[in-house]
Structure formats: C-alpha cells, structure tokens
mmCIF file of C-alpha atoms in Angstrom:
data_model
loop_
_atom_site.group_PDB
_atom_site.id
_atom_site.type_symbol
_atom_site.label_atom_id
_atom_site.label_comp_id
_atom_site.label_asym_id
_atom_site.label_seq_id
_atom_site.Cartn_x
_atom_site.Cartn_y
_atom_site.Cartn_z
ATOM 1 C CA UNK P 516 11.926 10.930 1.191
ATOM 2 C CA UNK P 517 13.978 8.226 2.850
ATOM 3 C CA UNK P 518 16.367 5.619 1.415
ATOM 4 C CA UNK P 519 13.615 2.986 1.490
ATOM 5 C CA UNK P 520 11.393 5.267 -0.622
ATOM 6 C CA UNK P 521 14.091 5.642 -3.247
ATOM 7 C CA UNK P 522 14.709 1.886 -3.345
ATOM 8 C CA UNK P 523 11.061 1.260 -4.220
ATOM 9 C CA UNK P 524 10.419 4.254 -6.461
ATOM 10 C CA UNK P 525 13.684 4.300 -8.407
ATOM 11 C CA UNK P 526 13.662 0.556 -9.157
ATOM 12 C CA UNK P 527 10.063 -0.682 -8.939
ATOM 13 C CA UNK P 528 10.614 -3.715 -11.173
ATOM 14 C CA UNK P 529 13.556 -4.929 -9.102
ATOM 15 C CA UNK P 530 12.294 -3.845 -5.665
ATOM 16 C CA UNK P 531 8.649 -4.887 -6.037
ATOM 17 C CA UNK P 532 7.770 -7.007 -9.077
ATOM 18 C CA UNK P 533 10.840 -9.281 -9.214
ATOM 19 C CA UNK P 534 10.374 -10.012 -5.500
ATOM 20 C CA UNK P 535 6.831 -11.292 -6.029
ATOM 21 C CA UNK P 536 4.910 -8.044 -5.613
ATOM 22 C CA UNK P 537 2.594 -6.085 -7.856
ATOM 23 C CA UNK P 538 2.016 -2.516 -8.971
ATOM 24 C CA UNK P 539 -1.554 -1.561 -9.810
ATOM 25 C CA UNK P 540 -2.295 1.519 -11.883
ATOM 26 C CA UNK P 541 -5.713 3.177 -12.104
ATOM 27 C CA UNK P 542 -6.602 4.596 -15.491
ATOM 28 C CA UNK P 543 -9.183 7.250 -16.336
ATOM 29 C CA UNK P 544 -9.855 7.305 -20.086
ATOM 30 C CA UNK P 545 -6.462 5.675 -20.647
ATOM 31 C CA UNK P 546 -4.580 8.194 -18.492
ATOM 32 C CA UNK P 547 -2.807 6.959 -15.327
ATOM 33 C CA UNK P 548 -4.394 8.715 -12.349
ATOM 34 C CA UNK P 549 -3.517 6.476 -9.415
ATOM 35 C CA UNK P 550 -1.097 3.825 -8.266
ATOM 36 C CA UNK P 551 -0.639 1.379 -5.422
ATOM 37 C CA UNK P 552 1.986 -1.272 -4.740
ATOM 38 C CA UNK P 553 1.607 -4.664 -3.139
ATOM 39 C CA UNK P 554 5.071 -5.396 -1.753
ATOM 40 C CA UNK P 555 5.866 -9.046 -0.984
ATOM 41 C CA UNK P 556 6.930 -9.697 2.602
ATOM 42 C CA UNK P 557 8.216 -12.899 4.185
ATOM 43 C CA UNK P 558 4.864 -14.020 5.619
ATOM 44 C CA UNK P 559 5.948 -13.683 9.235
ATOM 45 C CA UNK P 560 3.521 -12.285 10.169
ATOM 46 C CA UNK P 561 2.579 -10.422 6.963
ATOM 47 C CA UNK P 562 2.410 -11.677 3.390
ATOM 48 C CA UNK P 563 2.283 -8.290 1.661
ATOM 49 C CA UNK P 564 2.505 -4.598 2.424
ATOM 50 C CA UNK P 565 0.139 -2.157 0.761
ATOM 51 C CA UNK P 566 2.439 0.742 -0.159
ATOM 52 C CA UNK P 567 2.774 3.933 -2.181
ATOM 53 C CA UNK P 568 -0.933 4.604 -2.634
ATOM 54 C CA UNK P 569 -1.313 7.830 -4.593
ATOM 55 C CA UNK P 570 -4.042 9.460 -6.661
ATOM 56 C CA UNK P 571 -3.561 12.510 -8.884
ATOM 57 C CA UNK P 572 -5.144 15.611 -7.284
ATOM 58 C CA UNK P 573 -7.495 16.164 -10.228
ATOM 59 C CA UNK P 574 -8.751 12.566 -9.910
ATOM 60 C CA UNK P 575 -9.397 12.661 -6.169
ATOM 61 C CA UNK P 576 -13.005 12.372 -5.082
ATOM 62 C CA UNK P 577 -13.754 9.749 -7.751
ATOM 63 C CA UNK P 578 -13.241 6.754 -5.400
ATOM 64 C CA UNK P 579 -10.041 5.774 -7.207
ATOM 65 C CA UNK P 580 -8.138 5.275 -3.943
ATOM 66 C CA UNK P 581 -10.852 2.920 -2.675
ATOM 67 C CA UNK P 582 -10.845 1.018 -5.951
ATOM 68 C CA UNK P 583 -7.066 0.623 -5.825
ATOM 69 C CA UNK P 584 -7.188 -0.644 -2.243
ATOM 70 C CA UNK P 585 -9.915 -3.151 -3.118
ATOM 71 C CA UNK P 586 -7.945 -4.307 -6.177
ATOM 72 C CA UNK P 587 -4.821 -4.779 -4.036
ATOM 73 C CA UNK P 588 -6.791 -6.779 -1.467
ATOM 74 C CA UNK P 589 -8.257 -8.946 -4.235
ATOM 75 C CA UNK P 590 -4.784 -9.544 -5.706
ATOM 76 C CA UNK P 591 -3.407 -10.468 -2.284
ATOM 77 C CA UNK P 592 -6.242 -12.960 -1.741
ATOM 78 C CA UNK P 593 -5.577 -14.471 -5.185
ATOM 79 C CA UNK P 594 -1.978 -15.009 -4.064
ATOM 80 C CA UNK P 595 -3.108 -16.814 -0.899
ATOM 81 C CA UNK P 596 -2.212 -13.995 1.484
ATOM 82 C CA UNK P 597 -3.536 -14.171 5.042
ATOM 83 C CA UNK P 598 -2.425 -10.756 6.376
ATOM 84 C CA UNK P 599 -1.678 -7.361 4.852
ATOM 85 C CA UNK P 600 0.337 -4.574 6.448
ATOM 86 C CA UNK P 601 0.409 -0.783 6.042
ATOM 87 C CA UNK P 602 2.757 1.880 7.368
ATOM 88 C CA UNK P 603 1.593 5.482 7.198
ATOM 89 C CA UNK P 604 1.373 8.797 8.969
ATOM 90 C CA UNK P 605 -1.741 10.131 10.669
ATOM 91 C CA UNK P 606 -1.410 13.427 8.802
ATOM 92 C CA UNK P 607 -2.569 11.521 5.708
ATOM 93 C CA UNK P 608 -6.137 11.511 6.991
ATOM 94 C CA UNK P 609 -7.883 10.678 3.687
ATOM 95 C CA UNK P 610 -5.656 7.621 3.198
ATOM 96 C CA UNK P 611 -6.111 6.466 6.801
ATOM 97 C CA UNK P 612 -9.878 6.778 6.362
ATOM 98 C CA UNK P 613 -9.738 4.666 3.181
ATOM 99 C CA UNK P 614 -7.672 1.989 4.923
ATOM 100 C CA UNK P 615 -10.087 1.866 7.843
ATOM 101 C CA UNK P 616 -13.063 1.728 5.482
ATOM 102 C CA UNK P 617 -11.429 -1.291 3.788
ATOM 103 C CA UNK P 618 -11.140 -3.038 7.163
ATOM 104 C CA UNK P 619 -7.565 -2.289 8.212
ATOM 105 C CA UNK P 620 -7.092 -1.995 11.984
ATOM 106 C CA UNK P 621 -4.388 -0.094 13.842
ATOM 107 C CA UNK P 622 -1.658 -2.211 15.420
ATOM 108 C CA UNK P 623 1.492 -1.583 17.447
ATOM 109 C CA UNK P 624 4.795 -3.327 17.916
ATOM 110 C CA UNK P 625 5.865 -4.043 14.334
ATOM 111 C CA UNK P 626 9.229 -2.462 13.492
ATOM 112 C CA UNK P 627 8.567 0.262 10.863
ATOM 113 C CA UNK P 628 10.588 0.627 7.673
ATOM 114 C CA UNK P 629 10.442 4.430 7.690
ATOM 115 C CA UNK P 630 11.286 6.864 10.483
ATOM 116 C CA UNK P 631 8.249 9.037 9.661
ATOM 117 C CA UNK P 632 5.760 6.205 10.360
ATOM 118 C CA UNK P 633 3.432 6.898 13.282
ATOM 119 C CA UNK P 634 0.646 4.457 12.442
ATOM 120 C CA UNK P 635 0.721 0.819 11.434
ATOM 121 C CA UNK P 636 -2.288 -1.149 10.304
ATOM 122 C CA UNK P 637 -3.149 -4.697 9.331
ATOM 123 C CA UNK P 638 -5.897 -6.522 7.530
ATOM 124 C CA UNK P 639 -6.556 -10.162 8.258
ATOM 125 C CA UNK P 640 -7.963 -11.770 5.129
#
C-alpha cells in the first residue's frame, strides 16, 4: 500500500465522491461482493480513472468484475466523459483481461500515481 492508496481508501467520500467521482458496489443477495471507483480527473487528457476494482474471492467467476467495469463506463458516459484511464500491474492478469475485454488499450507516457504501476490503459468513449 502506498500513500495514494490510503488517501482513497481511508477517506473515500472526501477523496472520490466530493471531488465528482463515484463508488459502485456490486451486491449479491444484498451482500456487498465487489467495488469499483470512478475517480474524477481534470480532463486533460482523462476525465475519470477507473480505480480500486475488487471482487470478493467467493464471488469471483460470476462476471461481477465485468459488470462493475461496464457500470463504471456507463456512469462515465452519463457524465459526458470522453476518455477513461487505468493504472495497474501486469501480475493482476484477470483484471487486465477484463479491462481489455471492455475495450481498454495499453498506453505509455502518462505519469503514474503509484510506484508499483507497470501498465497504463485508456478507453476512448
């Protein structure tokens, strides 16, 4: 965990929602089983960052990650977004596969927020 992680996770209302972002929670029979954040950026060149995608281990394999990504993309479009951004690590192969399946493409040259980032992706809406 890095300082940027703690800023988002310890104060999600202040760090994400009050800055114009969203937090989507997937429920299975009323129980939270997945989460994903849509973090507002300045629009140059990205409007939002898809961040903190996570699905409970017992809920994996039920397409919840894909549903969260699609819901985040829909929410971004509703907000008039033109480009989405993702930072990740290639060791998170299932997540990378989901991002690619949703249409995200690998990019280079954007300054990452986290030192552990070794892949950046974007989706042009």
